[in-house]
Coordinates of C-alpha atoms in Angstrom, one line a residue:
Chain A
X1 CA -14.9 -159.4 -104.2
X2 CA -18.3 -159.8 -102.7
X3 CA -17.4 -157.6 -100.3
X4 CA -15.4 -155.0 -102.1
X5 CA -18.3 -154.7 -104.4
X6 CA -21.1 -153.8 -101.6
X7 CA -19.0 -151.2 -100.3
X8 CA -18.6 -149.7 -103.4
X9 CA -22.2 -149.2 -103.1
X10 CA -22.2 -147.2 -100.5
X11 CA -24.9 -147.5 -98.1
X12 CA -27.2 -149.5 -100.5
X13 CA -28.9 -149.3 -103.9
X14 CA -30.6 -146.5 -105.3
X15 CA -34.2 -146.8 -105.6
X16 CA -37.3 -144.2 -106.9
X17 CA -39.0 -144.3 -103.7
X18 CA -42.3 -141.3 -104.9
X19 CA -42.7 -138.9 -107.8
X20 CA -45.2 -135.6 -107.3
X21 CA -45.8 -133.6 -110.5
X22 CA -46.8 -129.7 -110.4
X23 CA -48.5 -128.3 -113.5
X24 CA -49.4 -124.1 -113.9
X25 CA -52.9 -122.9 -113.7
X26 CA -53.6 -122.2 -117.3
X27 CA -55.4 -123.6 -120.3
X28 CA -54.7 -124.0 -123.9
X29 CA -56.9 -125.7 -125.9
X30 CA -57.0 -126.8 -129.1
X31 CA -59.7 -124.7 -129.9
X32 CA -57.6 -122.0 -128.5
X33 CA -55.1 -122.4 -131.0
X34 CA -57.3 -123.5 -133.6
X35 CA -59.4 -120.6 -133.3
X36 CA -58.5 -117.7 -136.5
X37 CA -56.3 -120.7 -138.3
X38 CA -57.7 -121.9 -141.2
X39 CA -57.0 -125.6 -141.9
X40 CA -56.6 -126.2 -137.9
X41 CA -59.4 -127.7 -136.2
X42 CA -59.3 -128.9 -132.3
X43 CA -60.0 -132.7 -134.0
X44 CA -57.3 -132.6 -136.0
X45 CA -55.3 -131.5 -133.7
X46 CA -56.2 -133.7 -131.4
X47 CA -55.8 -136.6 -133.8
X48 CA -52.2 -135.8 -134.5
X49 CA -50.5 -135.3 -131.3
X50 CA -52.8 -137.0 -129.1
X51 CA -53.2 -133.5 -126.7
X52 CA -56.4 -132.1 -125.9
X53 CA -54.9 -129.6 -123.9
X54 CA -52.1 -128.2 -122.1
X55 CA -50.9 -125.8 -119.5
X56 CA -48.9 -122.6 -119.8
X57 CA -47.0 -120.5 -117.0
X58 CA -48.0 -117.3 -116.1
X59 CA -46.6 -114.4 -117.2
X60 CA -43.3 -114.6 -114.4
X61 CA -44.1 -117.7 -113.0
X62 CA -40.7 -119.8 -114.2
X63 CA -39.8 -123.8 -113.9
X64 CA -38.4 -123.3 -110.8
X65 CA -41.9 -121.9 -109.4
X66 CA -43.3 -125.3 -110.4
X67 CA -40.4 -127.5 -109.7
X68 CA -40.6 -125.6 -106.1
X69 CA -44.6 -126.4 -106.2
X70 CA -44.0 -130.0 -107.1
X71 CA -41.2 -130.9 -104.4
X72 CA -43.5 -129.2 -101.9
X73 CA -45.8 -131.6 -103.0
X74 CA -43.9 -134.6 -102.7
X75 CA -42.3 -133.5 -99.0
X76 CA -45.7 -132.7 -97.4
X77 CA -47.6 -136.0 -99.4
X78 CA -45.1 -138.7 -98.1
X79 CA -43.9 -136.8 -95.1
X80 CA -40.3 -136.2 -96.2
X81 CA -38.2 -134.0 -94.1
X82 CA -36.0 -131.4 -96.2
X83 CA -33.1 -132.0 -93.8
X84 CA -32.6 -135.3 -95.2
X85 CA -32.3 -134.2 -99.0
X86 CA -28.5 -134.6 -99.3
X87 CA -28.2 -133.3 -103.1
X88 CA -30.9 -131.9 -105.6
X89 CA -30.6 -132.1 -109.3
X90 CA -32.7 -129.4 -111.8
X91 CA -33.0 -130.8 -115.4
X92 CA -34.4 -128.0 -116.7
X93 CA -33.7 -125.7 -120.3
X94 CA -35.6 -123.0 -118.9
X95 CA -33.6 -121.9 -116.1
X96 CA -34.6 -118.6 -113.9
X97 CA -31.5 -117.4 -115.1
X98 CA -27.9 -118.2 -117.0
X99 CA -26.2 -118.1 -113.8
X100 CA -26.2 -119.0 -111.0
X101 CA -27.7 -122.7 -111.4
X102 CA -31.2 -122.4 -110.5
X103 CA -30.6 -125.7 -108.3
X104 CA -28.9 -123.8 -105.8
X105 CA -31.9 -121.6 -105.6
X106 CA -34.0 -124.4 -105.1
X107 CA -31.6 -125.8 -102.6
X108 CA -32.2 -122.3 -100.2
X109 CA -36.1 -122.4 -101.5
X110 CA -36.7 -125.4 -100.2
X111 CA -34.9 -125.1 -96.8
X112 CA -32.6 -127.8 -98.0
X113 CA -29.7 -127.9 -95.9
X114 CA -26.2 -126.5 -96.8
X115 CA -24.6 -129.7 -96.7
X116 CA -26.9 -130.3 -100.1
X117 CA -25.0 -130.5 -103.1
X118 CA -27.2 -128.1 -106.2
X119 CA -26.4 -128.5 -110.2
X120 CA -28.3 -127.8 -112.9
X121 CA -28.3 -130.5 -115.6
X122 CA -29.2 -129.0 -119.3
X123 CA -31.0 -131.3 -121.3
X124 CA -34.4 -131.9 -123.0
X125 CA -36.7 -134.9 -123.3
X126 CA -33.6 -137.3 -122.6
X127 CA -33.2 -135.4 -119.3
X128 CA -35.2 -137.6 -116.9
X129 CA -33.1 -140.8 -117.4
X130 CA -30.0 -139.2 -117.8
X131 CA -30.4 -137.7 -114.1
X132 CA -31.3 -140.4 -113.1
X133 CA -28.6 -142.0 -113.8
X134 CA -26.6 -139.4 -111.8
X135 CA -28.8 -139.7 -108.5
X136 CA -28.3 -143.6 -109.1
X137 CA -24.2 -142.9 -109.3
X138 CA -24.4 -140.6 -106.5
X139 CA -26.0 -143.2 -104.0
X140 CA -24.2 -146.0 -105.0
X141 CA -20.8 -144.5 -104.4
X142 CA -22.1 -143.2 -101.1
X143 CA -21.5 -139.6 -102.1
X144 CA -25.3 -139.0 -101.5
X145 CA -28.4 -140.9 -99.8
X146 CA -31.5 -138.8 -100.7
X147 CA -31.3 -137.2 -103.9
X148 CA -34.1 -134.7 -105.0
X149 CA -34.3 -135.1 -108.5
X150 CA -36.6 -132.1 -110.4
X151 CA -37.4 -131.8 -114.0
X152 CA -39.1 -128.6 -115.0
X153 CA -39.6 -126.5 -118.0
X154 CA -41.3 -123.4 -119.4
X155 CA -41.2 -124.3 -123.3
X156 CA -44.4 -121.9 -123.6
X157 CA -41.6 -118.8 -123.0
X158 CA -39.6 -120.3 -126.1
X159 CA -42.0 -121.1 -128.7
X160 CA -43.3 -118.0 -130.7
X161 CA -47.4 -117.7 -130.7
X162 CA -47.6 -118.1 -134.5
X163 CA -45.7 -121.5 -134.7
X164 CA -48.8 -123.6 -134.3
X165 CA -47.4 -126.8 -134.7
X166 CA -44.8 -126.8 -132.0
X167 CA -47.2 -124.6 -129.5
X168 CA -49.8 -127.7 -130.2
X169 CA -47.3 -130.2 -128.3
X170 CA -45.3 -128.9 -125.9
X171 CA -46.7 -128.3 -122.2
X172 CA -45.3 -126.4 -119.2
X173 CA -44.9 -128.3 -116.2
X174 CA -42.5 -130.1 -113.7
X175 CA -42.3 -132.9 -111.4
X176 CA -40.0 -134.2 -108.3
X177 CA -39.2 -137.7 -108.0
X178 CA -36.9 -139.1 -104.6
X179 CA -34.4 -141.3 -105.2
X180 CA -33.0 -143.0 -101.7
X181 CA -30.7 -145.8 -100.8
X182 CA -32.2 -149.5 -100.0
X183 CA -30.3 -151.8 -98.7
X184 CA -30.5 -154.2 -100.9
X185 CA -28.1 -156.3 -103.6
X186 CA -30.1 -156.0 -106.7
X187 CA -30.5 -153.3 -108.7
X188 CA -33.7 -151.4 -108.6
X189 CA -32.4 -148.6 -111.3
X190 CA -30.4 -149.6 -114.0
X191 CA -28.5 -150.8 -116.3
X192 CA -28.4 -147.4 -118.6
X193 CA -28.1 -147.0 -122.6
X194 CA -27.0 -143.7 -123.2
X195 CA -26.7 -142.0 -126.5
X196 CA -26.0 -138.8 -128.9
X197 CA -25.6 -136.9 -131.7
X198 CA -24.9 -133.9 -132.0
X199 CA -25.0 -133.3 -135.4
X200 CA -28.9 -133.2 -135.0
X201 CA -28.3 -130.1 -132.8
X202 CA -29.7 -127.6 -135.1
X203 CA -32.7 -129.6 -135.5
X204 CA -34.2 -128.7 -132.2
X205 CA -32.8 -125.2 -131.0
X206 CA -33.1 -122.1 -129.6
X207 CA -30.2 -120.2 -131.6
X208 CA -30.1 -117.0 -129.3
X209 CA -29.6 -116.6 -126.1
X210 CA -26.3 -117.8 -125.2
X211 CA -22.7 -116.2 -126.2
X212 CA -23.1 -118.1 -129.8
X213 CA -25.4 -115.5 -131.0
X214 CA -25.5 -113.0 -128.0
X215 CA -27.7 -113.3 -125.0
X216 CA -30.1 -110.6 -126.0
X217 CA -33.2 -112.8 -126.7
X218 CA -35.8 -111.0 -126.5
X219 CA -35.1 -108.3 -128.3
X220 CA -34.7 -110.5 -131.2
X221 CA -38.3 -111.5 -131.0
X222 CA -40.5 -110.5 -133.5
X223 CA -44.4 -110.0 -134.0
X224 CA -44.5 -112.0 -137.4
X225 CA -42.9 -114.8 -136.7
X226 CA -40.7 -117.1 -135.2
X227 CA -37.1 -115.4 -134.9
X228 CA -33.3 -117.1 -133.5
X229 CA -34.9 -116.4 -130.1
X230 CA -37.5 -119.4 -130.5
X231 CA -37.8 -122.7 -131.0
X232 CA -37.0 -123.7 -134.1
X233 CA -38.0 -128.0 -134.7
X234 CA -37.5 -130.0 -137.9
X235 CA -40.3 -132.2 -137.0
X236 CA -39.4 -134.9 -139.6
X237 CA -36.2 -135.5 -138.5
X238 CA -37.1 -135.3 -135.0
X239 CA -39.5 -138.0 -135.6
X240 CA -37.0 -140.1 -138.2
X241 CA -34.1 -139.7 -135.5
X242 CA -36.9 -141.2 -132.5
X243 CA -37.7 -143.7 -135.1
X244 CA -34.0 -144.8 -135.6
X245 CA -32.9 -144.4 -132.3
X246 CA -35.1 -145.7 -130.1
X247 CA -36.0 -149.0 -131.1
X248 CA -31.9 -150.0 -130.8
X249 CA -31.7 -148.3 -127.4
X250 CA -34.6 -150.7 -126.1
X251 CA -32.7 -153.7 -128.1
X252 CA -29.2 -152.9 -126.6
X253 CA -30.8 -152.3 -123.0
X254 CA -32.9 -155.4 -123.4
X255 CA -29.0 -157.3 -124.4
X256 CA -27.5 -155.5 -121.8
X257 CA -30.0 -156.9 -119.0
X258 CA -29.9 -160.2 -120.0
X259 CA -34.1 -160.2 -121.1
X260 CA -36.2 -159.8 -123.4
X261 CA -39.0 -157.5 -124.5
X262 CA -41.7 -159.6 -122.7
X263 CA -40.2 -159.5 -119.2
X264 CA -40.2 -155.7 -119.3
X265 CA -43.8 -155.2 -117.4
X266 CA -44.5 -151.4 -117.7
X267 CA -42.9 -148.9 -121.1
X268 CA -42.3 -145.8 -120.0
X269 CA -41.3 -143.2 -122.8
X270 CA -40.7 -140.1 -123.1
X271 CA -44.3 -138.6 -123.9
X272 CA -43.5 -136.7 -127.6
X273 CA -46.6 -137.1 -129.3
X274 CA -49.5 -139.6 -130.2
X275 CA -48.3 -140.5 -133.9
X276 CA -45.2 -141.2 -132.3
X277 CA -45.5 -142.9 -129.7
X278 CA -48.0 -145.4 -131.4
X279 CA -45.3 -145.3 -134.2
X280 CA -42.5 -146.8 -131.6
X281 CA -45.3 -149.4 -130.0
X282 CA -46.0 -151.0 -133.5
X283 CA -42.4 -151.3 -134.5
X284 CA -41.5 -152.3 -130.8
X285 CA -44.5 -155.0 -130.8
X286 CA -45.4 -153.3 -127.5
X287 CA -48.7 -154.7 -126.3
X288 CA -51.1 -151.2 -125.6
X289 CA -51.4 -152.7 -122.5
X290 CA -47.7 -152.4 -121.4
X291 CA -47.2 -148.7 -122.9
X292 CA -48.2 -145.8 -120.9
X293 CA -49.5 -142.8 -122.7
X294 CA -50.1 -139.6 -121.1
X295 CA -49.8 -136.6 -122.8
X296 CA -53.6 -136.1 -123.1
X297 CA -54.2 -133.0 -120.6
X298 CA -50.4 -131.8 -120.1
X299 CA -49.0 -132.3 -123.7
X300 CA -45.3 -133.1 -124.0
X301 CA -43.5 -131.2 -120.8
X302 CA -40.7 -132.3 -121.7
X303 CA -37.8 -133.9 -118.9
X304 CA -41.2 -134.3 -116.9
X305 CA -43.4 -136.4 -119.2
X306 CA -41.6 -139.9 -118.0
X307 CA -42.1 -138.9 -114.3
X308 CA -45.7 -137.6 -115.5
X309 CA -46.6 -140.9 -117.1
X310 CA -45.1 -142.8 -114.6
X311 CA -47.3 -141.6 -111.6
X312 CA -50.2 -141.7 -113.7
X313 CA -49.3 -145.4 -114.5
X314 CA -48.9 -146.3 -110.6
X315 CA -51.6 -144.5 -109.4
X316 CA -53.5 -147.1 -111.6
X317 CA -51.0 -150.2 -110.3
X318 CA -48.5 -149.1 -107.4
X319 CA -46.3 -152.0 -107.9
X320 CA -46.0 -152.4 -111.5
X321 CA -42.7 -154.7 -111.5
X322 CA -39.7 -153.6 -113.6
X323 CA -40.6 -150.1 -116.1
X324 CA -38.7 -149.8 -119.0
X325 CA -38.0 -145.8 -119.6
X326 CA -36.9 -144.2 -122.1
X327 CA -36.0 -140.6 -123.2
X328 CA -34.9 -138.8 -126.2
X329 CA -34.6 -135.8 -127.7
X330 CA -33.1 -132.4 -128.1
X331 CA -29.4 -132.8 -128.7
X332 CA -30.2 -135.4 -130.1
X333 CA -30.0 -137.2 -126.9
X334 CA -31.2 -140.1 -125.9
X335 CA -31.3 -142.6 -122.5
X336 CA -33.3 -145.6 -121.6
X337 CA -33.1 -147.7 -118.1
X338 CA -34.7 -150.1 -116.3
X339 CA -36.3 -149.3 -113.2
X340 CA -37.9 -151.7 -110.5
X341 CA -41.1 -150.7 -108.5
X342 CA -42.9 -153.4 -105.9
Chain B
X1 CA -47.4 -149.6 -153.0
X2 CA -51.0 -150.9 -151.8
X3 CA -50.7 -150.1 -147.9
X4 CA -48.7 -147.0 -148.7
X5 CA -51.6 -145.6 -151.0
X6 CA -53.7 -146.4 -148.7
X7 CA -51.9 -144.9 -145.6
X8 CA -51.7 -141.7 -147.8
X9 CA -55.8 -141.8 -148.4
X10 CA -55.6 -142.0 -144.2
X11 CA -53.4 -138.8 -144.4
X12 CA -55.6 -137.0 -146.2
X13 CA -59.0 -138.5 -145.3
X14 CA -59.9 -139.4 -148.5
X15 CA -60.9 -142.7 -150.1
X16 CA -58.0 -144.7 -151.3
X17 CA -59.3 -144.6 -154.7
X18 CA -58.5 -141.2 -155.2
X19 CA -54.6 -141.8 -154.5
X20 CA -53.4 -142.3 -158.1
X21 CA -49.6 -141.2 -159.5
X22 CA -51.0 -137.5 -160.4
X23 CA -53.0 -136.7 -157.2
X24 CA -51.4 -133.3 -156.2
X25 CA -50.0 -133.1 -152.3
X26 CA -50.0 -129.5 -152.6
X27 CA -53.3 -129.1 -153.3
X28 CA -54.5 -131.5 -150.2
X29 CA -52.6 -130.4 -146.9
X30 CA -49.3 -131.0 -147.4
X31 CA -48.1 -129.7 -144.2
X32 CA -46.1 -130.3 -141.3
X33 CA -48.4 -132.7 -139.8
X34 CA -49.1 -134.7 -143.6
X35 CA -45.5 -134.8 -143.7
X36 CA -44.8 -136.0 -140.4
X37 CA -47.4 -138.9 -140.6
X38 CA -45.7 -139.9 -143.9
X39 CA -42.3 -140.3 -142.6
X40 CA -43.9 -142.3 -140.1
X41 CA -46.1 -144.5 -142.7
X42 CA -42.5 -144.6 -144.9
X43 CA -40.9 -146.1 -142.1
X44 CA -43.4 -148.6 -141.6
X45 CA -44.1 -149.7 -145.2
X46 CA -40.1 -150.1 -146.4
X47 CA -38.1 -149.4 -143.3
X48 CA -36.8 -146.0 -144.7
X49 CA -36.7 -142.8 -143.2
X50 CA -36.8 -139.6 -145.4
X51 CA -35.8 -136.2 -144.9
X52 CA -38.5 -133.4 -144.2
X53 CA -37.0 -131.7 -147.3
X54 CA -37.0 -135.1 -149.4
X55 CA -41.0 -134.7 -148.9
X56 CA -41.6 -131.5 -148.7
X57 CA -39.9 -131.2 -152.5
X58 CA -42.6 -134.1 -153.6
X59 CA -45.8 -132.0 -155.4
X60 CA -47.6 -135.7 -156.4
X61 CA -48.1 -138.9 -154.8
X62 CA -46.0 -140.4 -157.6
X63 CA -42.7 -138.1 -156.5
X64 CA -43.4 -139.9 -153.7
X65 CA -43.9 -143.4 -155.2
X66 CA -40.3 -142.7 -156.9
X67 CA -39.0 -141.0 -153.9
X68 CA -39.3 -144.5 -151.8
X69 CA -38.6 -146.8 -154.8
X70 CA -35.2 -145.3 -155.8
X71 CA -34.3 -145.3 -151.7
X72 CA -35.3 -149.1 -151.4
X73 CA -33.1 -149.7 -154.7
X74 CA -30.3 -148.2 -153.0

């Protein structure tokens, strides 16, 4: 059985080996967007979402410029060859395009070989767990060693200028994170909760742009106000479905690994907001000390905030022990795993 | 309803004093961020989550009083 069950792990387990982030050149402060709105201040701001700033794309610079920025980043800082990248993964909601799958344009971008398998995977602020997940299934059925995981998005190209509220949060941004094979018997990734509901859907949309309501976006855009081609986001029951959700994904992962909350060294979540976050700690009993926030000077980018908090966290302590992470969002959607870093 | 009250005065930067039944949310700024906060403070005061509507419909702090009190008798 022993036997059976290490070579149904292919060569190993999967492990997040390094994680480089890429963020565009651009500024927006909350004095920016304060600035001609009465009732908005940069402090009040601030004290709400926890963002002093964040970054925005440049007009035709896409996620896959920055996803391509940050796996540049991550080959030439830890001296990874592109040969070896067996498959590459895209979470991303901002493609360069509906088709093909920007992942494959990545895959010829990068020099990745054409023995790399390419997909796409279409999902919000869940996104970074959920594909992990699927580099950990890949490994450990031998179907992959090196997996390239990107998250990337543009959610300044989806938000219209005179929804304040939602342009206050969301940052552009991507990262790259490497996921190999060790060969080792325990787990370094895993085990997953994974989660959904759909009927939330509308709460957190873009209505236009696919064959639902036709594909021509941006000529639905309009000048006064947010149209079907924006972001629309029910705020309250965004945050009532994180408060809901989240605290029985950490209970049922905790019961699924056999712990509990105070063997967990490191919480990694999915980087929403301030109010939030400090919402989930209190309820969670979190100690500050354990829970990583870092949305200060990036906002929430989305499928990148986990990888963006989580090499902010190490560059403070490399070997942090075992990371709880967990994502959730658009959909809704939700994940949460343990991961294992020493 | 002390810690509520007072969570509400935090909302609205305000001394807790001046949260009584007929202090008007729509004159203060009853917006998207007020009513996110308070879904969070609900939450955290009687473990109940309201709708952004359920709030949004509340013009004093005592629709809000009756708002949580009929969901905790339910």
């Amino acid at each position: 059985m022993r036997q059976a069950m290490s070579r149904s792990c292919g060569q190993g387990r999967a492990r997040l080996r390094a994680i480089a982030t890429a963020l565009p050149d651009t500024i927006l402060t909350n004095a920016d967007l304060a600035a001609g709105h009465a009732g908005w201040t940069a402090e009040k701001i601030f004290a709400k979402t926890g963002i002093s700033e964040r970054r925005i794309a440049a007009p035709g610079e896409t996620a896959a410029d920055l996803a391509f920025t940050a796996a540049t980043r991550l080959f030439q800082r830890d001296g990874i060859d592109a040969a070896s990248i067996d498959f590459v993964l895209l979470c991303t909601q901002t493609p360069d395009h509906p088709l093909p799958s920007t992942a494959c344009l990545l895959q010829h971008r990068l020099g990745l070989s054409r023995g790399c398998g390419a997909l796409d995977v279409n999902l919000g602020c869940s996104g970074y767990v959920y594909a992990l997940s699927l580099a950990k299934g890949l490994i450990e059925a031998g179907m992959a060693r090196r997996v390239l995981l990107l998250t990337a998005d543009t959610y300044s190209r989806i938000v219209h200028p005179a929804d304040l509220g939602t342009r206050a949060l969301f940052g552009d941004g991507a990262a790259a994170s490497l996921v190999d094979a060790e060969p080792d018997e325990q787990a370094m990734i895993g085990p997953f909760v994974f989660g959904t509901d759909g009927s939330g859907g509308g709460r957190l949309i873009v209505q236009a742009g696919g064959m639902r309501h036709g594909s021509g976006s941006d000529a639905m855009r309009t000048a006064n106000g947010p149209s079907p081609a924006d972001l629309f986001m029910d705020g309250p029951a965004v945050m009532a479905f994180a408060l809901a959700e989240v605290p029985r994904a950490v209970a049922a992962l905790l019961e699924r690994s056999g712990m509990d909350l105070q063997q967990i060294d490191l919480f990694v979540f999915h980087q929403a907001n301030a109010l939030l976050l400090e919402a989930l700690r209190r309820k969670l009993d979190i100690p500050p000390e354990k829970f990583v926030v870092h949305m200060a000077h990036c906002g929430n980018t989305v499928s990148s905030s986990i990888p963006f908090a989580l090499e902010h966290a190490l560059r403070k302590n490399p070997q942090p022990g075992r990371a709880m992470l967990v994502g959730f969002g658009v959909g809704f959607s939700w994940a949460a795993t343990n991961i294992v870093i020493h | 309803m002390t810690s509520f009250h007072a969570g509400l005065a935090d909302i609205f930067e305000i001394p807790v004093d001046q949260i009584g039944p007929g202090f008007r949310l729509t004159e203060k700024n009853w917006d998207s961020l007020a009513i996110i906060s308070c879904v969070v403070l609900i939450d955290e005061c009687f473990g109940m989550l309201p709708s952004g509507a359920e709030l949004a419909a509340c013009a004093t702090v005592a629709d809000l009083d009756a708002l949580v009190s009929r969901a905790v008798a339910a």
